[in-house]
PDB file of C-alpha atoms in Angstrom:
ATOM      1  CA  MET A   1     148.389 -48.979  93.746  1.00  0.00           C
ATOM      2  CA  GLY A   2     149.642 -52.219  93.521  1.00  0.00           C
ATOM      3  CA  ASN A   3     152.943 -51.488  94.589  1.00  0.00           C
ATOM      4  CA  PHE A   4     152.260 -50.646  98.083  1.00  0.00           C
ATOM      5  CA  GLU A   5     154.456 -52.805 100.644  1.00  0.00           C
ATOM      6  CA  PRO A   6     152.777 -54.514 103.698  1.00  0.00           C
ATOM      7  CA  LEU A   7     153.844 -54.124 107.055  1.00  0.00           C
ATOM      8  CA  SER A   8     155.982 -56.846 108.137  1.00  0.00           C
ATOM      9  CA  ARG A   9     154.913 -59.752 110.370  1.00  0.00           C
ATOM     10  CA  SER A  10     156.952 -58.420 113.183  1.00  0.00           C
ATOM     11  CA  PHE A  11     155.027 -55.347 113.231  1.00  0.00           C
ATOM     12  CA  TYR A  12     152.290 -57.283 114.648  1.00  0.00           C
ATOM     13  CA  LYS A  13     154.120 -59.233 117.331  1.00  0.00           C
ATOM     14  CA  PRO A  14     154.126 -56.501 120.316  1.00  0.00           C
ATOM     15  CA  THR A  15     150.796 -55.887 122.605  1.00  0.00           C
ATOM     16  CA  ALA A  16     147.842 -54.625 120.532  1.00  0.00           C
ATOM     17  CA  GLU A  17     148.326 -51.657 122.851  1.00  0.00           C
ATOM     18  CA  ALA A  18     151.489 -50.904 120.820  1.00  0.00           C
ATOM     19  CA  VAL A  19     150.355 -51.798 117.794  1.00  0.00           C
ATOM     20  CA  ALA A  20     146.884 -49.466 117.702  1.00  0.00           C
ATOM     21  CA  PRO A  21     149.004 -46.169 117.612  1.00  0.00           C
ATOM     22  CA  ALA A  22     151.515 -47.450 115.309  1.00  0.00           C
ATOM     23  CA  LEU A  23     148.953 -48.412 112.564  1.00  0.00           C
ATOM     24  CA  LEU A  24     147.581 -44.843 112.486  1.00  0.00           C
ATOM     25  CA  GLY A  25     148.818 -43.068 109.311  1.00  0.00           C
ATOM     26  CA  HIS A  26     149.144 -46.645 107.410  1.00  0.00           C
ATOM     27  CA  TYR A  27     146.865 -47.997 104.504  1.00  0.00           C
ATOM     28  CA  LEU A  28     144.132 -50.323 104.736  1.00  0.00           C
ATOM     29  CA  ILE A  29     143.652 -51.678 101.254  1.00  0.00           C
ATOM     30  CA  ARG A  30     141.159 -53.877  99.633  1.00  0.00           C
ATOM     31  CA  HIS A  31     141.902 -55.803  96.433  1.00  0.00           C
ATOM     32  CA  SER A  32     138.577 -56.807  94.905  1.00  0.00           C
ATOM     33  CA  GLU A  33     137.220 -57.249  91.265  1.00  0.00           C
ATOM     34  CA  GLY A  34     140.752 -56.405  89.870  1.00  0.00           C
ATOM     35  CA  ALA A  35     141.055 -52.969  91.507  1.00  0.00           C
ATOM     36  CA  PHE A  36     142.180 -51.319  94.938  1.00  0.00           C
ATOM     37  CA  CYS A  37     140.472 -49.056  97.218  1.00  0.00           C
ATOM     38  CA  GLY A  38     141.294 -48.078 100.522  1.00  0.00           C
ATOM     39  CA  GLY A  39     142.881 -45.134 102.632  1.00  0.00           C
ATOM     40  CA  LEU A  40     144.631 -43.829 105.699  1.00  0.00           C
ATOM     41  CA  ILE A  41     143.938 -45.696 109.444  1.00  0.00           C
ATOM     42  CA  VAL A  42     142.883 -42.733 111.445  1.00  0.00           C
ATOM     43  CA  GLU A  43     141.343 -44.513 114.392  1.00  0.00           C
ATOM     44  CA  THR A  44     142.029 -47.816 116.324  1.00  0.00           C
ATOM     45  CA  GLU A  45     141.192 -49.713 119.619  1.00  0.00           C
ATOM     46  CA  ALA A  46     143.433 -52.196 121.473  1.00  0.00           C
ATOM     47  CA  TYR A  47     141.783 -55.467 122.820  1.00  0.00           C
ATOM     48  CA  LEU A  48     144.134 -57.362 125.028  1.00  0.00           C
ATOM     49  CA  MET A  49     144.652 -60.974 126.305  1.00  0.00           C
ATOM     50  CA  ASP A  50     143.077 -60.076 130.087  1.00  0.00           C
ATOM     51  CA  ASP A  51     140.795 -57.272 129.006  1.00  0.00           C
ATOM     52  CA  PRO A  52     137.197 -58.663 129.814  1.00  0.00           C
ATOM     53  CA  ALA A  53     136.234 -56.684 126.389  1.00  0.00           C
ATOM     54  CA  CYS A  54     138.434 -59.008 124.305  1.00  0.00           C
ATOM     55  CA  HIS A  55     136.449 -61.864 122.386  1.00  0.00           C
ATOM     56  CA  ALA A  56     139.148 -63.980 123.632  1.00  0.00           C
ATOM     57  CA  SER A  57     138.970 -63.132 127.201  1.00  0.00           C
ATOM     58  CA  ARG A  58     136.903 -66.812 128.049  1.00  0.00           C
ATOM     59  CA  GLY A  59     138.953 -68.909 125.654  1.00  0.00           C
ATOM     60  CA  ILE A  60     139.171 -69.997 122.224  1.00  0.00           C
ATOM     61  CA  THR A  61     136.102 -70.524 119.970  1.00  0.00           C
ATOM     62  CA  PRO A  62     135.326 -71.428 116.407  1.00  0.00           C
ATOM     63  CA  ARG A  63     134.202 -67.408 116.201  1.00  0.00           C
ATOM     64  CA  ASN A  64     137.738 -65.985 118.061  1.00  0.00           C
ATOM     65  CA  GLN A  65     140.223 -68.773 116.652  1.00  0.00           C
ATOM     66  CA  THR A  66     142.060 -66.297 114.434  1.00  0.00           C
ATOM     67  CA  MET A  67     142.719 -64.242 117.246  1.00  0.00           C
ATOM     68  CA  PHE A  68     145.033 -66.539 118.811  1.00  0.00           C
ATOM     69  CA  GLY A  69     147.529 -66.375 116.007  1.00  0.00           C
ATOM     70  CA  PRO A  70     149.525 -66.071 114.356  1.00  0.00           C
ATOM     71  CA  PRO A  71     149.884 -62.275 114.317  1.00  0.00           C
ATOM     72  CA  GLY A  72     149.475 -60.192 111.109  1.00  0.00           C
ATOM     73  CA  HIS A  73     146.091 -61.759 110.026  1.00  0.00           C
ATOM     74  CA  ALA A  74     142.438 -60.175 110.046  1.00  0.00           C
ATOM     75  CA  TYR A  75     140.110 -61.153 112.510  1.00  0.00           C
ATOM     76  CA  VAL A  76     136.927 -60.254 111.101  1.00  0.00           C
ATOM     77  CA  TYR A  77     133.173 -60.622 113.140  1.00  0.00           C
ATOM     78  CA  MET A  78     129.657 -59.726 112.731  1.00  0.00           C
ATOM     79  CA  ILE A  79     128.063 -56.990 115.016  1.00  0.00           C
ATOM     80  CA  TYR A  80     124.274 -56.532 115.340  1.00  0.00           C
ATOM     81  CA  GLY A  81     123.550 -59.431 113.112  1.00  0.00           C
ATOM     82  CA  PHE A  82     124.322 -57.121 109.730  1.00  0.00           C
ATOM     83  CA  TYR A  83     127.649 -55.312 110.194  1.00  0.00           C
ATOM     84  CA  PHE A  84     131.222 -56.397 110.061  1.00  0.00           C
ATOM     85  CA  CYS A  85     134.202 -55.123 111.893  1.00  0.00           C
ATOM     86  CA  VAL A  86     138.013 -55.714 111.038  1.00  0.00           C
ATOM     87  CA  ASN A  87     140.708 -56.237 113.134  1.00  0.00           C
ATOM     88  CA  ALA A  88     144.495 -56.800 112.963  1.00  0.00           C
ATOM     89  CA  VAL A  89     145.789 -59.887 115.054  1.00  0.00           C
ATOM     90  CA  CYS A  90     148.763 -59.007 117.109  1.00  0.00           C
ATOM     91  CA  GLN A  91     151.093 -60.802 119.804  1.00  0.00           C
ATOM     92  CA  PRO A  92     152.726 -64.089 118.905  1.00  0.00           C
ATOM     93  CA  HIS A  93     150.898 -67.426 118.185  1.00  0.00           C
ATOM     94  CA  GLY A  94     148.640 -68.524 121.552  1.00  0.00           C
ATOM     95  CA  VAL A  95     148.141 -64.965 122.836  1.00  0.00           C
ATOM     96  CA  ALA A  96     144.922 -63.536 121.589  1.00  0.00           C
ATOM     97  CA  GLU A  97     145.017 -59.754 121.011  1.00  0.00           C
ATOM     98  CA  ALA A  98     143.947 -57.577 118.303  1.00  0.00           C
ATOM     99  CA  VAL A  99     143.566 -54.098 117.247  1.00  0.00           C
ATOM    100  CA  LEU A 100     139.933 -52.915 116.026  1.00  0.00           C
ATOM    101  CA  ILE A 101     140.078 -50.537 113.071  1.00  0.00           C
ATOM    102  CA  ARG A 102     137.706 -47.791 113.645  1.00  0.00           C
ATOM    103  CA  ALA A 103     138.018 -45.491 110.820  1.00  0.00           C
ATOM    104  CA  VAL A 104     139.653 -45.019 107.669  1.00  0.00           C
ATOM    105  CA  GLU A 105     140.144 -41.520 105.602  1.00  0.00           C
ATOM    106  CA  PRO A 106     139.595 -42.501 101.795  1.00  0.00           C
ATOM    107  CA  VAL A 107     142.102 -41.928  99.460  1.00  0.00           C
ATOM    108  CA  PHE A 108     141.854 -44.330  96.131  1.00  0.00           C
ATOM    109  CA  GLY A 109     138.863 -46.136  95.147  1.00  0.00           C
ATOM    110  CA  GLU A 110     136.260 -43.798  96.717  1.00  0.00           C
ATOM    111  CA  ALA A 111     133.793 -44.504  93.269  1.00  0.00           C
ATOM    112  CA  GLN A 112     134.352 -48.094  94.388  1.00  0.00           C
ATOM    113  CA  MET A 113     133.624 -47.615  97.879  1.00  0.00           C
ATOM    114  CA  ARG A 114     130.241 -45.572  97.131  1.00  0.00           C
ATOM    115  CA  SER A 115     128.966 -48.122  94.773  1.00  0.00           C
ATOM    116  CA  ARG A 116     128.672 -50.318  98.055  1.00  0.00           C
ATOM    117  CA  ARG A 117     127.845 -47.945 100.370  1.00  0.00           C
ATOM    118  CA  PRO A 118     125.871 -44.860  98.873  1.00  0.00           C
ATOM    119  CA  VAL A 119     126.357 -41.585 101.230  1.00  0.00           C
ATOM    120  CA  LYS A 120     125.765 -37.997 100.652  1.00  0.00           C
ATOM    121  CA  THR A 121     128.950 -36.926 101.960  1.00  0.00           C
ATOM    122  CA  THR A 122     132.203 -38.214 101.931  1.00  0.00           C
ATOM    123  CA  HIS A 123     133.008 -38.434 105.716  1.00  0.00           C
ATOM    124  CA  ALA A 124     130.088 -40.469 106.128  1.00  0.00           C
ATOM    125  CA  LEU A 125     131.624 -43.277 103.970  1.00  0.00           C
ATOM    126  CA  THR A 126     134.304 -44.914 106.247  1.00  0.00           C
ATOM    127  CA  SER A 127     134.023 -43.046 109.478  1.00  0.00           C
ATOM    128  CA  GLY A 128     132.982 -45.899 112.021  1.00  0.00           C
ATOM    129  CA  PRO A 129     134.034 -50.029 111.922  1.00  0.00           C
ATOM    130  CA  GLY A 130     130.524 -51.001 110.203  1.00  0.00           C
ATOM    131  CA  LYS A 131     130.800 -48.318 107.615  1.00  0.00           C
ATOM    132  CA  LEU A 132     134.393 -48.856 106.729  1.00  0.00           C
ATOM    133  CA  CYS A 133     133.830 -52.751 106.041  1.00  0.00           C
ATOM    134  CA  GLN A 134     130.700 -52.199 104.191  1.00  0.00           C
ATOM    135  CA  ALA A 135     132.451 -49.607 101.948  1.00  0.00           C
ATOM    136  CA  LEU A 136     135.457 -51.891 101.322  1.00  0.00           C
ATOM    137  CA  ASP A 137     133.522 -55.028 101.099  1.00  0.00           C
ATOM    138  CA  ILE A 138     134.904 -56.829 104.025  1.00  0.00           C
ATOM    139  CA  THR A 139     132.985 -59.634 105.592  1.00  0.00           C
ATOM    140  CA  ARG A 140     133.510 -62.647 107.489  1.00  0.00           C
ATOM    141  CA  GLY A 141     134.785 -64.441 104.373  1.00  0.00           C
ATOM    142  CA  LEU A 142     137.882 -62.373 104.689  1.00  0.00           C
ATOM    143  CA  ASP A 143     138.455 -63.777 108.191  1.00  0.00           C
ATOM    144  CA  GLY A 144     141.916 -65.205 108.912  1.00  0.00           C
ATOM    145  CA  VAL A 145     143.416 -63.449 105.616  1.00  0.00           C
ATOM    146  CA  ASP A 146     146.962 -62.427 105.841  1.00  0.00           C
ATOM    147  CA  LEU A 147     147.702 -59.159 106.148  1.00  0.00           C
ATOM    148  CA  CYS A 148     150.958 -59.007 105.532  1.00  0.00           C
ATOM    149  CA  ARG A 149     150.815 -60.128 101.616  1.00  0.00           C
ATOM    150  CA  ALA A 150     150.536 -57.945  98.688  1.00  0.00           C
ATOM    151  CA  ASP A 151     148.478 -60.416  96.845  1.00  0.00           C
ATOM    152  CA  SER A 152     146.055 -60.926  99.798  1.00  0.00           C
ATOM    153  CA  PRO A 153     142.638 -59.459  98.955  1.00  0.00           C
ATOM    154  CA  LEU A 154     142.905 -57.442 102.141  1.00  0.00           C
ATOM    155  CA  PHE A 155     146.248 -56.025 103.681  1.00  0.00           C
ATOM    156  CA  ILE A 156     147.933 -52.831 105.537  1.00  0.00           C
ATOM    157  CA  GLY A 157     150.046 -51.229 103.481  1.00  0.00           C
ATOM    158  CA  ARG A 158     152.959 -49.283 104.807  1.00  0.00           C
ATOM    159  CA  ASN A 159     153.212 -45.241 104.400  1.00  0.00           C
ATOM    160  CA  PRO A 160     156.520 -43.928 104.365  1.00  0.00           C
ATOM    161  CA  ASP A 161     154.584 -40.582 105.015  1.00  0.00           C
ATOM    162  CA  ALA A 162     152.891 -42.087 108.267  1.00  0.00           C
ATOM    163  CA  GLU A 163     154.604 -39.819 110.554  1.00  0.00           C
ATOM    164  CA  GLU A 164     153.918 -36.806 108.641  1.00  0.00           C
ATOM    165  CA  ILE A 165     150.271 -37.977 108.438  1.00  0.00           C
ATOM    166  CA  ARG A 166     150.159 -38.225 112.203  1.00  0.00           C
ATOM    167  CA  ARG A 167     151.619 -34.620 112.583  1.00  0.00           C
ATOM    168  CA  GLU A 168     149.030 -33.165 110.367  1.00  0.00           C
ATOM    169  CA  ARG A 169     146.187 -34.636 111.466  1.00  0.00           C
ATOM    170  CA  GLY A 170     147.555 -35.053 115.339  1.00  0.00           C
ATOM    171  CA  PRO A 171     148.218 -34.672 118.052  1.00  0.00           C
ATOM    172  CA  MET A 172     147.120 -38.210 118.279  1.00  0.00           C
ATOM    173  CA  LEU A 173     144.642 -38.595 121.204  1.00  0.00           C
ATOM    174  CA  LYS A 174     144.274 -41.636 123.653  1.00  0.00           C
ATOM    175  CA  THR A 175     140.914 -41.973 124.900  1.00  0.00           C
ATOM    176  CA  THR A 176     138.394 -44.785 126.368  1.00  0.00           C
ATOM    177  CA  ARG A 177     136.841 -47.026 123.943  1.00  0.00           C
ATOM    178  CA  ILE A 178     133.461 -46.776 122.389  1.00  0.00           C
ATOM    179  CA  GLY A 179     130.151 -48.818 122.509  1.00  0.00           C
ATOM    180  CA  ILE A 180     131.486 -51.322 124.834  1.00  0.00           C
ATOM    181  CA  THR A 181     130.249 -51.740 128.504  1.00  0.00           C
ATOM    182  CA  LYS A 182     133.108 -54.070 129.810  1.00  0.00           C
ATOM    183  CA  ALA A 183     136.428 -52.679 130.653  1.00  0.00           C
ATOM    184  CA  ALA A 184     134.907 -49.150 129.314  1.00  0.00           C
ATOM    185  CA  GLY A 185     137.344 -47.205 131.083  1.00  0.00           C
ATOM    186  CA  LEU A 186     140.659 -48.361 129.735  1.00  0.00           C
ATOM    187  CA  PRO A 187     142.511 -45.770 127.495  1.00  0.00           C
ATOM    188  CA  LEU A 188     142.578 -47.952 124.720  1.00  0.00           C
ATOM    189  CA  ARG A 189     141.369 -46.014 121.719  1.00  0.00           C
ATOM    190  CA  PHE A 190     143.877 -44.043 119.391  1.00  0.00           C
ATOM    191  CA  HIS A 191     142.817 -41.380 117.105  1.00  0.00           C
ATOM    192  CA  LEU A 192     143.884 -38.620 114.897  1.00  0.00           C
ATOM    193  CA  PRO A 193     141.559 -35.732 115.744  1.00  0.00           C
ATOM    194  CA  GLY A 194     142.545 -33.602 112.415  1.00  0.00           C
ATOM    195  CA  SER A 195     140.722 -36.217 110.282  1.00  0.00           C
ATOM    196  CA  LEU A 196     136.910 -35.837 109.560  1.00  0.00           C
ATOM    197  CA  PHE A 197     136.754 -39.450 109.181  1.00  0.00           C
ATOM    198  CA  VAL A 198     137.364 -40.078 113.017  1.00  0.00           C
ATOM    199  CA  SER A 199     134.096 -41.990 114.246  1.00  0.00           C
ATOM    200  CA  ARG A 200     133.511 -39.834 117.573  1.00  0.00           C
ATOM    201  CA  ARG A 201     135.318 -36.640 119.045  1.00  0.00           C
TER     202      ARG A 201
END
């Protein structure tokens, strides 16, 4: 499990709108307590620099400074005072864009994930941004970690079969984003409808 190759820094240099669909089928991997857990990314949303729904739209703050680069790092923030969301930072340093990882299909370490998030059905384990962060123990303490290093506590691993996964669970759908009021009509959500772990159909 420790032999996964992280996606390169250059993977994250394009706009988040291009990176979001490209992440589908690759692995979100958490390394903690000497073990790995994670799975296939099956749903993402892009947040852009000139996007009113983007946290960076009003400038840099202590909360969002990770979004301003460099690319290939995790931007983690809290919602509703309890849940966390994890994003992959895109674009060169100084251009604040990110991809929210909305859902993951568990592949390995399910028992470890269930110990953190006890659920009756597996498809409820990681079928949403707050759910997957709870299951993978992703908190604000991981804000800024390097997603491009295999020794990082959190990274995105290259799946050589990503295209096949996208075909099997596709075709990929592009829709409007979920749970926002600003710029709600922008088609910046990408998901694989054939996966049971997509947060909303």
